[in-house]
């Protein structure tokens, strides 16, 4: 505050008492410091990256309703890898990884056999991704499918 | 310590001279004074938005596949993420409120009169930009509510004569609201609008600085009467302490 103002209200010797002044400065400074810390602390904590880099799910629009006839399938992009989306004869959508668990070829749907087939070494998977014949050692990862309005959304649960 | 830094700057740039215009301000003090706070409050909220917005950018992901999830991530996994996001969302809404209140106070106090027309116009543009911030930010969480709000909101733009159709396509980045809309709204929200807004705020403040603060016409007339006494008092920014004599206050010099 302006020294002239405060001098008008507080007796001279009290206003100039170094102890009082230092005490007031201490309170003021302490208050400001505490405020500054209470603002900075959350920000610093916010900046620290959480242990888990994301929520572990991931989703992509695999196609639009009407893209597929019944008993047919298509390959879509899931990030940088292929996935396969199948519309079954009963009208259910199924989606799974499109990368063969044998040697990573891209699989395709075989309407004649109602199975997912890998052309590279004649591997077969059923519509739940289970490896049923040929060299593939493991099932294909199955994805969740949701129809949202016109869009067919495929979700994958990672890690978590 | 601070004094040494200041001396160092002063020796080189003439620091004291540079900030001299900022150290002494004449501010009219009268019974409408409180309405003048609103512009400053709006500016403060804008700075909060810039700060919290930049923090959100560290975790937000502006793509159709990831936007929703990244906002959930901010809310549940990032420490104090809920706080940062909530402040951004609340201060964003408050800023619209204070900007409107500021506009109406200028309107009712007739502060837009000559020579302040440009200040008024730049202020109106800033108000529209603030609305643009709110609108474009609303889509970013990419939830159902946001999706439909923007769908309906952009449809309204289609009613504009002649260019309506084109405007909708421009806003949506296509015929429909899709991931392309999200990408461009993100661009508007965090780059285009902040850039333009910063320039306009600089202009707006420079104009306010240049013209000083307006005095409502009725008070001006009253003060210009020859019988009026002129009082000045020392004040410390930003506290308005009633002056000791209890005399009618007019020009107050703020020193700090
Ligand atoms: C440089 C300035 C800004 C940056 C970098 C920024 C950044 C962001 C980001 C990344 C989001 C998405 C995260 C979320 O939804 O919580 C967001 C949302 C939002 N922003 Fe901003 N923003 C800025 C300024 C503003 C301003 C000035 C306003 C309002 C006038 C505003 C209003 C909003 C709103 C309403 C949301 C949605 C909030 C929510 O749903 O939680 N933003 N902003
Ligand atoms: S890569 Fe698919 S069967 Fe060998």
Short mmCIF file of C-alpha atoms and ligand atoms in Angstrom, two decimals:
data_model
loop_
_atom_site.label_atom_id
_atom_site.label_comp_id
_atom_site.label_asym_id
_atom_site.label_seq_id
_atom_site.Cartn_x
_atom_site.Cartn_y
_atom_site.Cartn_z
CA UNK A 1 0.00 0.00 0.00
CA UNK A 2 1.01 3.55 -0.47
CA UNK A 3 3.02 4.64 2.60
CA UNK A 4 1.16 7.95 2.78
CA UNK A 5 -2.21 6.19 3.17
CA UNK A 6 -1.19 3.80 5.87
CA UNK A 7 0.60 6.52 7.79
CA UNK A 8 -2.63 8.45 7.95
CA UNK A 9 -4.41 5.64 9.76
CA UNK A 10 -1.79 3.94 11.94
CA UNK A 11 0.24 5.80 14.56
CA UNK A 12 3.72 6.55 13.30
CA UNK A 13 5.83 4.55 15.72
CA UNK A 14 3.62 1.44 15.28
CA UNK A 15 3.59 1.63 11.51
CA UNK A 16 7.32 1.81 11.44
CA UNK A 17 7.96 -0.89 14.01
CA UNK A 18 10.27 -3.33 12.23
CA UNK A 19 8.83 -6.33 14.06
CA UNK A 20 5.28 -5.61 12.98
CA UNK A 21 6.38 -4.93 9.49
CA UNK A 22 8.36 -8.12 9.24
CA UNK A 23 5.45 -10.08 10.66
CA UNK A 24 3.08 -8.58 8.09
CA UNK A 25 5.54 -9.33 5.33
CA UNK A 26 5.87 -12.87 6.58
CA UNK A 27 2.11 -13.40 6.52
CA UNK A 28 1.72 -11.86 3.10
CA UNK A 29 4.70 -13.69 1.62
CA UNK A 30 3.65 -16.97 3.20
CA UNK A 31 0.15 -16.59 1.82
CA UNK A 32 1.41 -15.85 -1.67
CA UNK A 33 3.82 -18.75 -1.52
CA UNK A 34 1.12 -21.15 -0.34
CA UNK A 35 -1.15 -20.01 -3.17
CA UNK A 36 1.61 -20.43 -5.71
CA UNK A 37 2.31 -23.94 -4.47
CA UNK A 38 -1.34 -24.89 -4.52
CA UNK A 39 -1.47 -23.86 -8.17
CA UNK A 40 1.81 -25.40 -9.21
CA UNK A 41 1.53 -28.71 -7.42
CA UNK A 42 -1.46 -30.04 -9.42
CA UNK A 43 0.16 -28.85 -12.64
CA UNK A 44 3.40 -30.67 -11.91
CA UNK A 45 1.52 -33.83 -11.00
CA UNK A 46 -0.52 -33.50 -14.18
CA UNK A 47 2.64 -33.32 -16.25
CA UNK A 48 3.93 -36.64 -14.91
CA UNK A 49 2.85 -39.30 -17.40
CA UNK A 50 0.66 -42.01 -15.83
CA UNK A 51 2.14 -45.50 -15.67
CA UNK A 52 -0.37 -46.83 -18.16
CA UNK A 53 0.06 -45.05 -21.48
CA UNK A 54 -3.61 -45.37 -22.48
CA UNK A 55 -6.88 -46.92 -21.43
CA UNK A 56 -6.17 -50.15 -23.29
CA UNK A 57 -9.07 -50.08 -25.70
CA UNK A 58 -9.01 -48.95 -29.20
CA UNK A 59 -11.71 -48.77 -31.78
CA UNK A 60 -12.14 -48.16 -35.44
CA UNK A 61 -14.96 -47.80 -37.90
CA UNK A 62 -14.70 -50.99 -39.93
CA UNK A 63 -17.42 -50.20 -42.41
CA UNK A 64 -20.96 -48.99 -42.85
CA UNK A 65 -24.19 -50.90 -42.52
CA UNK A 66 -25.04 -52.22 -45.98
CA UNK A 67 -21.44 -52.58 -47.09
CA UNK A 68 -21.60 -56.34 -46.59
CA UNK A 69 -23.99 -58.95 -47.91
CA UNK A 70 -24.83 -61.83 -45.62
CA UNK A 71 -22.26 -64.60 -45.63
CA UNK A 72 -19.46 -62.36 -46.77
CA UNK A 73 -16.47 -60.66 -45.23
CA UNK A 74 -14.08 -57.81 -45.75
CA UNK A 75 -10.68 -56.78 -44.58
CA UNK A 76 -10.39 -53.42 -42.84
CA UNK A 77 -7.53 -51.42 -41.42
CA UNK A 78 -7.06 -51.44 -37.69
CA UNK A 79 -4.32 -48.96 -37.01
CA UNK A 80 -1.44 -50.28 -39.08
CA UNK A 81 -2.72 -53.87 -39.27
CA UNK A 82 -5.56 -55.60 -41.03
CA UNK A 83 -8.68 -56.89 -39.34
CA UNK A 84 -11.46 -58.96 -40.83
CA UNK A 85 -15.17 -58.23 -40.51
CA UNK A 86 -17.71 -60.92 -41.37
CA UNK A 87 -21.49 -60.69 -41.70
CA UNK A 88 -22.75 -64.22 -40.96
CA UNK A 89 -25.70 -65.91 -42.62
CA UNK A 90 -27.83 -65.11 -39.54
CA UNK A 91 -26.98 -61.44 -39.82
CA UNK A 92 -24.46 -61.21 -36.94
CA UNK A 93 -21.28 -59.24 -37.28
CA UNK A 94 -18.01 -60.89 -36.27
CA UNK A 95 -14.65 -59.21 -36.25
CA UNK A 96 -11.19 -60.51 -35.54
CA UNK A 97 -7.59 -59.83 -36.24
CA UNK A 98 -6.75 -60.32 -39.91
CA UNK A 99 -3.18 -61.44 -39.23
CA UNK A 100 -2.71 -65.17 -39.40
CA UNK A 101 -1.07 -66.52 -36.23
CA UNK A 102 1.10 -68.81 -38.31
CA UNK A 103 3.32 -66.53 -40.39
CA UNK A 104 1.37 -63.28 -40.47
CA UNK A 105 -0.35 -63.51 -43.84
CA UNK A 106 -3.67 -61.67 -44.18
CA UNK A 107 -6.66 -63.99 -43.85
CA UNK A 108 -9.90 -63.89 -45.88
CA UNK A 109 -13.47 -65.12 -45.54
CA UNK A 110 -14.55 -68.26 -47.40
CA UNK A 111 -18.32 -68.09 -48.01
CA UNK A 112 -18.39 -71.65 -49.32
CA UNK A 113 -16.96 -73.03 -46.07
CA UNK A 114 -18.27 -70.32 -43.70
CA UNK A 115 -14.79 -70.08 -42.28
CA UNK A 116 -11.87 -67.72 -42.23
CA UNK A 117 -9.09 -68.99 -44.39
CA UNK A 118 -5.43 -68.23 -44.78
CA UNK A 119 -4.23 -68.77 -48.31
CA UNK A 120 -0.54 -68.96 -47.46
CA UNK A 121 -0.47 -72.40 -45.91
CA UNK A 122 -4.13 -73.37 -45.97
CA UNK A 123 -4.96 -72.50 -42.38
CA UNK A 124 -8.59 -72.38 -41.19
CA UNK A 125 -10.32 -70.51 -38.38
CA UNK A 126 -13.96 -70.63 -37.33
CA UNK A 127 -16.08 -67.51 -36.88
CA UNK A 128 -14.98 -67.16 -33.27
CA UNK A 129 -11.38 -67.02 -34.41
CA UNK A 130 -10.48 -70.53 -33.26
CA UNK A 131 -7.78 -72.21 -35.32
CA UNK A 132 -9.56 -75.31 -36.56
CA UNK A 133 -7.28 -76.72 -39.27
CA UNK A 134 -3.86 -76.29 -40.84
CA UNK A 135 -0.69 -74.82 -39.40
CA UNK A 136 -1.97 -71.83 -37.36
CA UNK A 137 -0.85 -72.41 -33.75
CA UNK A 138 -3.17 -69.96 -31.97
CA UNK A 139 -6.64 -68.45 -32.43
CA UNK A 140 -7.14 -65.06 -34.01
CA UNK A 141 -7.85 -62.29 -31.52
CA UNK A 142 -11.60 -61.65 -31.49
CA UNK A 143 -12.88 -58.07 -31.46
CA UNK A 144 -16.14 -56.62 -30.21
CA UNK A 145 -18.50 -55.20 -32.80
CA UNK A 146 -21.04 -52.43 -32.18
CA UNK A 147 -23.34 -50.89 -34.69
CA UNK A 148 -23.54 -47.15 -34.01
CA UNK A 149 -26.02 -45.49 -36.30
CA UNK A 150 -24.75 -46.20 -39.78
CA UNK A 151 -21.29 -47.19 -38.66
CA UNK A 152 -19.92 -50.57 -37.72
CA UNK A 153 -17.46 -49.97 -34.91
CA UNK A 154 -14.90 -52.55 -33.90
CA UNK A 155 -13.32 -52.42 -30.43
CA UNK A 156 -10.19 -54.10 -29.32
CA UNK A 157 -9.20 -54.45 -25.69
CA UNK A 158 -5.47 -54.07 -25.23
CA UNK A 159 -3.54 -55.10 -22.14
CA UNK A 160 -5.83 -53.91 -19.35
CA UNK B 1 17.90 -9.91 -6.09
CA UNK B 2 14.93 -8.59 -8.06
CA UNK B 3 16.33 -5.10 -7.76
CA UNK B 4 19.60 -6.26 -9.32
CA UNK B 5 17.80 -7.85 -12.25
CA UNK B 6 15.88 -4.64 -12.69
CA UNK B 7 19.00 -2.51 -12.60
CA UNK B 8 20.63 -4.77 -15.12
CA UNK B 9 17.66 -4.43 -17.48
CA UNK B 10 17.40 -0.73 -16.85
CA UNK B 11 21.03 -0.14 -17.77
CA UNK B 12 20.55 -1.90 -21.09
CA UNK B 13 17.01 -1.20 -22.27
CA UNK B 14 15.96 1.74 -20.19
CA UNK B 15 13.51 -0.56 -18.47
CA UNK B 16 12.07 2.07 -16.17
CA UNK B 17 11.29 4.28 -19.10
CA UNK B 18 9.66 1.39 -20.96
CA UNK B 19 7.27 0.56 -18.19
CA UNK B 20 6.72 4.15 -17.09
CA UNK B 21 3.41 4.40 -18.97
CA UNK B 22 2.20 1.34 -17.06
CA UNK B 23 3.01 2.77 -13.65
CA UNK B 24 0.59 5.60 -13.67
CA UNK B 25 -2.98 5.33 -14.86
CA UNK B 26 -5.85 7.68 -14.61
CA UNK B 27 -9.05 5.78 -14.04
CA UNK B 28 -12.36 7.48 -13.59
CA UNK B 29 -14.00 6.37 -10.39
CA UNK B 30 -17.75 6.68 -10.10
CA UNK B 31 -20.73 4.59 -9.19
CA UNK B 32 -20.53 2.56 -12.44
CA UNK B 33 -16.90 1.59 -11.95
CA UNK B 34 -17.55 -2.04 -11.18
CA UNK B 35 -18.83 -2.62 -14.67
CA UNK B 36 -15.35 -1.90 -15.95
CA UNK B 37 -13.99 -5.02 -14.25
CA UNK B 38 -15.74 -7.32 -16.69
CA UNK B 39 -13.30 -6.86 -19.55
CA UNK B 40 -10.38 -7.67 -17.30
CA UNK B 41 -12.14 -10.72 -15.89
CA UNK B 42 -12.79 -11.95 -19.42
CA UNK B 43 -9.12 -11.49 -20.26
CA UNK B 44 -8.13 -13.39 -17.14
CA UNK B 45 -10.44 -16.28 -18.05
CA UNK B 46 -9.00 -16.35 -21.55
CA UNK B 47 -5.52 -16.75 -20.09
CA UNK B 48 -6.83 -19.60 -17.91
CA UNK B 49 -8.19 -21.21 -21.07
CA UNK B 50 -4.88 -20.92 -22.86
CA UNK B 51 -3.05 -22.44 -19.88
CA UNK B 52 -5.43 -25.31 -19.22
CA UNK B 53 -5.96 -25.84 -22.96
CA UNK B 54 -2.25 -26.34 -23.49
CA UNK B 55 -2.20 -28.80 -20.60
CA UNK B 56 -5.10 -30.75 -22.16
CA UNK B 57 -3.17 -30.92 -25.42
CA UNK B 58 -0.55 -33.08 -23.72
CA UNK B 59 -3.02 -35.97 -23.47
CA UNK B 60 -5.91 -35.22 -25.80
CA UNK B 61 -5.91 -37.05 -29.15
CA UNK B 62 -7.88 -35.39 -31.93
CA UNK B 63 -8.95 -38.38 -33.99
CA UNK B 64 -12.30 -40.09 -34.31
CA UNK B 65 -10.89 -43.34 -32.95
CA UNK B 66 -9.13 -41.93 -29.97
CA UNK B 67 -10.74 -38.64 -28.91
CA UNK B 68 -13.40 -40.09 -26.62
CA UNK B 69 -11.01 -42.51 -25.05
CA UNK B 70 -8.32 -39.90 -24.50
CA UNK B 71 -10.79 -37.66 -22.66
CA UNK B 72 -11.77 -40.62 -20.43
CA UNK B 73 -8.09 -41.17 -19.89
CA UNK B 74 -7.60 -37.56 -18.81
CA UNK B 75 -10.50 -37.87 -16.39
CA UNK B 76 -9.57 -41.21 -14.84
CA UNK B 77 -5.86 -41.84 -15.18
CA UNK B 78 -4.01 -38.54 -15.37
CA UNK B 79 -3.45 -37.02 -11.94
CA UNK B 80 -5.49 -33.85 -11.59
CA UNK B 81 -6.68 -34.41 -15.14
CA UNK B 82 -10.27 -34.04 -13.88
CA UNK B 83 -9.28 -30.70 -12.40
CA UNK B 84 -7.63 -29.36 -15.52
CA UNK B 85 -10.47 -30.47 -17.76
CA UNK B 86 -13.13 -29.15 -15.40
CA UNK B 87 -11.42 -25.79 -15.11
CA UNK B 88 -11.17 -25.59 -18.89
CA UNK B 89 -14.81 -26.40 -19.30
CA UNK B 90 -16.08 -24.11 -16.51
CA UNK B 91 -13.86 -21.17 -17.29
CA UNK B 92 -14.84 -21.55 -20.94
CA UNK B 93 -18.50 -21.14 -20.07
CA UNK B 94 -17.83 -18.37 -17.59
CA UNK B 95 -15.80 -16.53 -20.18
CA UNK B 96 -18.79 -16.44 -22.52
CA UNK B 97 -20.89 -15.09 -19.66
CA UNK B 98 -18.43 -12.35 -18.69
CA UNK B 99 -17.82 -11.43 -22.32
CA UNK B 100 -21.56 -10.87 -22.80
CA UNK B 101 -21.83 -8.95 -19.55
CA UNK B 102 -18.86 -6.83 -20.66
CA UNK B 103 -20.52 -6.14 -24.00
CA UNK B 104 -23.81 -5.12 -22.37
CA UNK B 105 -22.09 -2.88 -19.86
CA UNK B 106 -20.30 -1.08 -22.68
CA UNK B 107 -23.60 -0.83 -24.50
CA UNK B 108 -25.57 0.59 -21.58
CA UNK B 109 -22.82 2.97 -20.47
CA UNK B 110 -22.56 4.08 -24.09
CA UNK B 111 -18.83 3.63 -23.98
CA UNK B 112 -18.77 2.82 -27.70
CA UNK B 113 -19.15 6.51 -28.65
CA UNK B 114 -16.60 8.31 -30.75
CA UNK B 115 -13.61 7.82 -30.70
CA UNK B 116 -14.06 4.25 -29.45
CA UNK B 117 -15.93 2.75 -32.39
CA UNK B 118 -13.05 0.49 -33.36
CA UNK B 119 -12.74 -0.77 -29.81
CA UNK B 120 -16.41 -1.73 -29.95
CA UNK B 121 -16.05 -3.47 -33.31
CA UNK B 122 -12.97 -5.41 -32.25
CA UNK B 123 -14.81 -6.35 -29.06
CA UNK B 124 -17.79 -7.67 -31.00
CA UNK B 125 -15.45 -9.76 -33.16
CA UNK B 126 -13.84 -11.11 -30.01
CA UNK B 127 -17.26 -12.05 -28.69
CA UNK B 128 -17.96 -14.06 -31.84
CA UNK B 129 -14.55 -15.69 -31.58
CA UNK B 130 -15.34 -16.68 -27.98
CA UNK B 131 -18.54 -18.31 -29.21
CA UNK B 132 -16.47 -20.07 -31.86
CA UNK B 133 -14.20 -21.41 -29.13
CA UNK B 134 -17.13 -22.73 -27.17
CA UNK B 135 -18.73 -24.33 -30.22
CA UNK B 136 -15.58 -25.95 -31.59
CA UNK B 137 -14.48 -27.11 -28.13
CA UNK B 138 -17.81 -28.75 -27.52
CA UNK B 139 -17.21 -31.34 -30.25
CA UNK B 140 -13.79 -32.35 -28.99
CA UNK B 141 -14.87 -34.91 -26.33
CA UNK B 142 -16.51 -36.76 -29.27
CA UNK B 143 -19.36 -38.25 -27.26
CA UNK B 144 -22.91 -38.69 -28.45
CA UNK B 145 -24.07 -35.38 -27.03
CA UNK B 146 -21.23 -33.50 -28.70
CA UNK B 147 -21.84 -35.28 -31.98
CA UNK B 148 -25.51 -34.37 -32.17
CA UNK B 149 -25.01 -30.87 -30.83
CA UNK B 150 -22.54 -30.14 -33.61
CA UNK B 151 -24.71 -31.89 -36.18
CA UNK B 152 -27.65 -29.65 -35.33
CA UNK B 153 -25.44 -26.61 -34.81
CA UNK B 154 -23.81 -26.88 -38.21
CA UNK B 155 -27.17 -27.53 -39.82
CA UNK B 156 -28.21 -24.06 -38.65
CA UNK B 157 -25.40 -22.62 -40.76
CA UNK B 158 -27.14 -24.18 -43.77
CA UNK B 159 -29.95 -21.64 -43.41
CA UNK B 160 -27.67 -18.78 -44.41
CA UNK B 161 -28.86 -17.57 -47.82
CA UNK B 162 -26.75 -18.40 -50.88
CA UNK B 163 -23.61 -19.66 -49.16
CA UNK B 164 -25.38 -21.83 -46.55
CA UNK B 165 -24.72 -25.12 -48.28
CA UNK B 166 -21.10 -24.27 -48.85
CA UNK B 167 -20.73 -23.10 -45.27
CA UNK B 168 -21.97 -26.41 -43.88
CA UNK B 169 -19.49 -28.33 -46.01
CA UNK B 170 -16.74 -25.97 -44.93
CA UNK B 171 -17.54 -26.39 -41.25
CA UNK B 172 -18.00 -30.14 -41.42
CA UNK B 173 -15.15 -30.85 -43.78
CA UNK B 174 -17.68 -32.78 -45.87
CA UNK B 175 -21.39 -33.39 -46.17
CA UNK B 176 -21.75 -35.11 -42.80
CA UNK B 177 -20.29 -34.78 -39.32
CA UNK B 178 -17.42 -37.28 -39.36
CA UNK B 179 -13.87 -37.69 -38.15
CA UNK B 180 -12.96 -35.00 -40.68
CA UNK B 181 -15.17 -32.57 -38.74
CA UNK B 182 -13.40 -33.45 -35.51
CA UNK B 183 -10.00 -32.85 -37.07
CA UNK B 184 -10.90 -29.44 -38.40
CA UNK B 185 -12.76 -28.35 -35.27
CA UNK B 186 -9.65 -29.27 -33.35
CA UNK B 187 -7.60 -27.13 -35.71
CA UNK B 188 -10.03 -24.22 -35.28
CA UNK B 189 -10.14 -24.63 -31.53
CA UNK B 190 -6.45 -24.84 -30.70
CA UNK B 191 -4.70 -23.01 -33.55
CA UNK B 192 -6.81 -20.81 -35.79
CA UNK B 193 -9.06 -19.20 -33.18
CA UNK B 194 -6.32 -18.69 -30.56
CA UNK B 195 -4.12 -17.03 -33.18
CA UNK B 196 -6.75 -14.60 -34.43
CA UNK B 197 -8.02 -13.98 -30.92
CA UNK B 198 -4.59 -13.10 -29.59
CA UNK B 199 -4.05 -10.55 -32.35
CA UNK B 200 -7.47 -9.00 -31.80
CA UNK B 201 -7.01 -8.86 -28.04
CA UNK B 202 -3.74 -7.04 -28.58
CA UNK B 203 -5.53 -4.53 -30.79
CA UNK B 204 -8.47 -4.22 -28.40
CA UNK B 205 -6.18 -3.55 -25.43
CA UNK B 206 -3.99 -1.15 -27.39
CA UNK B 207 -7.10 0.85 -28.26
CA UNK B 208 -8.30 0.87 -24.66
CA UNK B 209 -4.84 1.98 -23.61
CA UNK B 210 -4.77 4.73 -26.21
CA UNK B 211 -8.17 6.23 -25.49
CA UNK B 212 -8.25 5.68 -21.76
CA UNK B 213 -11.45 4.64 -20.07
CA UNK B 214 -14.63 6.35 -21.08
CA UNK B 215 -16.80 8.28 -18.67
CA UNK B 216 -20.57 7.92 -19.02
CA UNK B 217 -22.04 10.93 -20.70
CA UNK B 218 -24.22 12.09 -17.83
CA UNK B 219 -21.29 12.08 -15.42
CA UNK B 220 -19.07 13.80 -17.93
CA UNK B 221 -21.51 16.66 -18.23
CA UNK B 222 -21.79 16.92 -14.46
CA UNK B 223 -18.03 16.97 -14.00
CA UNK B 224 -17.45 19.54 -16.67
CA UNK B 225 -19.54 22.08 -14.78
CA UNK B 226 -17.14 24.81 -13.64
CA UNK B 227 -18.21 24.44 -10.00
CA UNK B 228 -17.01 20.83 -9.90
CA UNK B 229 -13.97 20.24 -7.74
CA UNK B 230 -11.22 17.99 -8.93
CA UNK B 231 -9.83 15.42 -6.56
CA UNK B 232 -6.94 13.10 -6.89
CA UNK B 233 -5.75 10.48 -4.51
CA UNK B 234 -2.89 8.02 -4.41
CA UNK B 235 -4.10 4.45 -4.85
CA UNK B 236 -2.58 1.08 -5.11
CA UNK B 237 -3.74 -0.99 -8.04
CA UNK B 238 -6.11 -2.84 -8.01
CA UNK B 239 -7.82 -2.00 -4.75
CA UNK B 240 -10.35 0.77 -4.68
CA UNK B 241 -10.04 2.21 -1.24
CA UNK B 242 -12.49 5.00 -0.52
CA UNK B 243 -10.56 8.18 -0.20
CA UNK B 244 -10.17 9.66 3.22
CA UNK B 245 -11.97 12.94 2.78
CA UNK B 246 -15.11 11.23 1.53
CA UNK B 247 -15.20 13.80 -1.25
CA UNK B 248 -16.79 13.00 -4.62
CA UNK B 249 -14.14 11.03 -6.47
CA UNK B 250 -13.40 11.61 -10.11
CA UNK B 251 -9.99 11.06 -11.58
CA UNK B 252 -7.99 8.62 -9.55
CA UNK B 253 -4.36 8.05 -10.23
CA UNK B 254 -3.39 4.45 -9.78
CA UNK B 255 0.26 4.02 -8.88
CA UNK B 256 2.09 0.76 -8.40
C1 LIG C 1 -5.42 -21.57 -26.77
C2 LIG C 1 -6.54 -21.82 -26.24
C3 LIG C 1 -7.20 -23.17 -26.08
C4 LIG C 1 -6.72 -24.47 -26.22
C5 LIG C 1 -5.32 -24.88 -26.60
C6 LIG C 1 -7.82 -25.37 -25.95
C7 LIG C 1 -7.77 -26.77 -25.99
C8 LIG C 1 -8.84 -27.63 -25.77
C9 LIG C 1 -8.80 -29.06 -25.82
C10 LIG C 1 -7.56 -29.89 -26.14
C11 LIG C 1 -10.05 -29.53 -25.53
C12 LIG C 1 -10.52 -31.00 -25.50
C13 LIG C 1 -10.45 -31.62 -24.14
C14 LIG C 1 -11.79 -31.69 -23.44
O1 LIG C 1 -12.82 -31.87 -24.09
O2 LIG C 1 -11.80 -31.60 -22.22
C15 LIG C 1 -10.89 -28.39 -25.31
C16 LIG C 1 -12.23 -28.47 -24.97
C17 LIG C 1 -13.05 -27.37 -24.78
N1 LIG C 1 -12.69 -26.03 -24.88
FE1 LIG C 1 -10.81 -25.35 -25.25
N2 LIG C 1 -8.93 -24.61 -25.66
C18 LIG C 1 -8.58 -23.27 -25.73
C19 LIG C 1 -9.38 -22.18 -25.50
C20 LIG C 1 -10.74 -22.23 -25.23
C21 LIG C 1 -11.60 -21.08 -25.04
C22 LIG C 1 -11.16 -19.62 -25.12
C23 LIG C 1 -12.85 -21.58 -24.80
C24 LIG C 1 -14.16 -20.88 -24.53
C25 LIG C 1 -14.51 -19.70 -24.71
C26 LIG C 1 -12.77 -23.03 -24.82
C27 LIG C 1 -13.86 -23.88 -24.62
C28 LIG C 1 -13.81 -25.26 -24.62
C29 LIG C 1 -14.92 -26.12 -24.35
C30 LIG C 1 -16.35 -25.69 -24.02
C31 LIG C 1 -14.44 -27.46 -24.44
C32 LIG C 1 -15.21 -28.75 -24.18
C33 LIG C 1 -14.94 -29.07 -22.73
C34 LIG C 1 -15.39 -30.41 -22.25
O3 LIG C 1 -16.26 -31.02 -22.86
O4 LIG C 1 -14.84 -30.83 -21.23
N3 LIG C 1 -11.48 -23.39 -25.08
N4 LIG C 1 -10.13 -27.23 -25.45
S1 LIG C 2 0.53 -67.84 -42.65
FE1 LIG C 2 -1.50 -68.41 -42.47
S2 LIG C 2 -1.39 -70.53 -42.61
FE2 LIG C 2 0.67 -69.99 -42.73
#
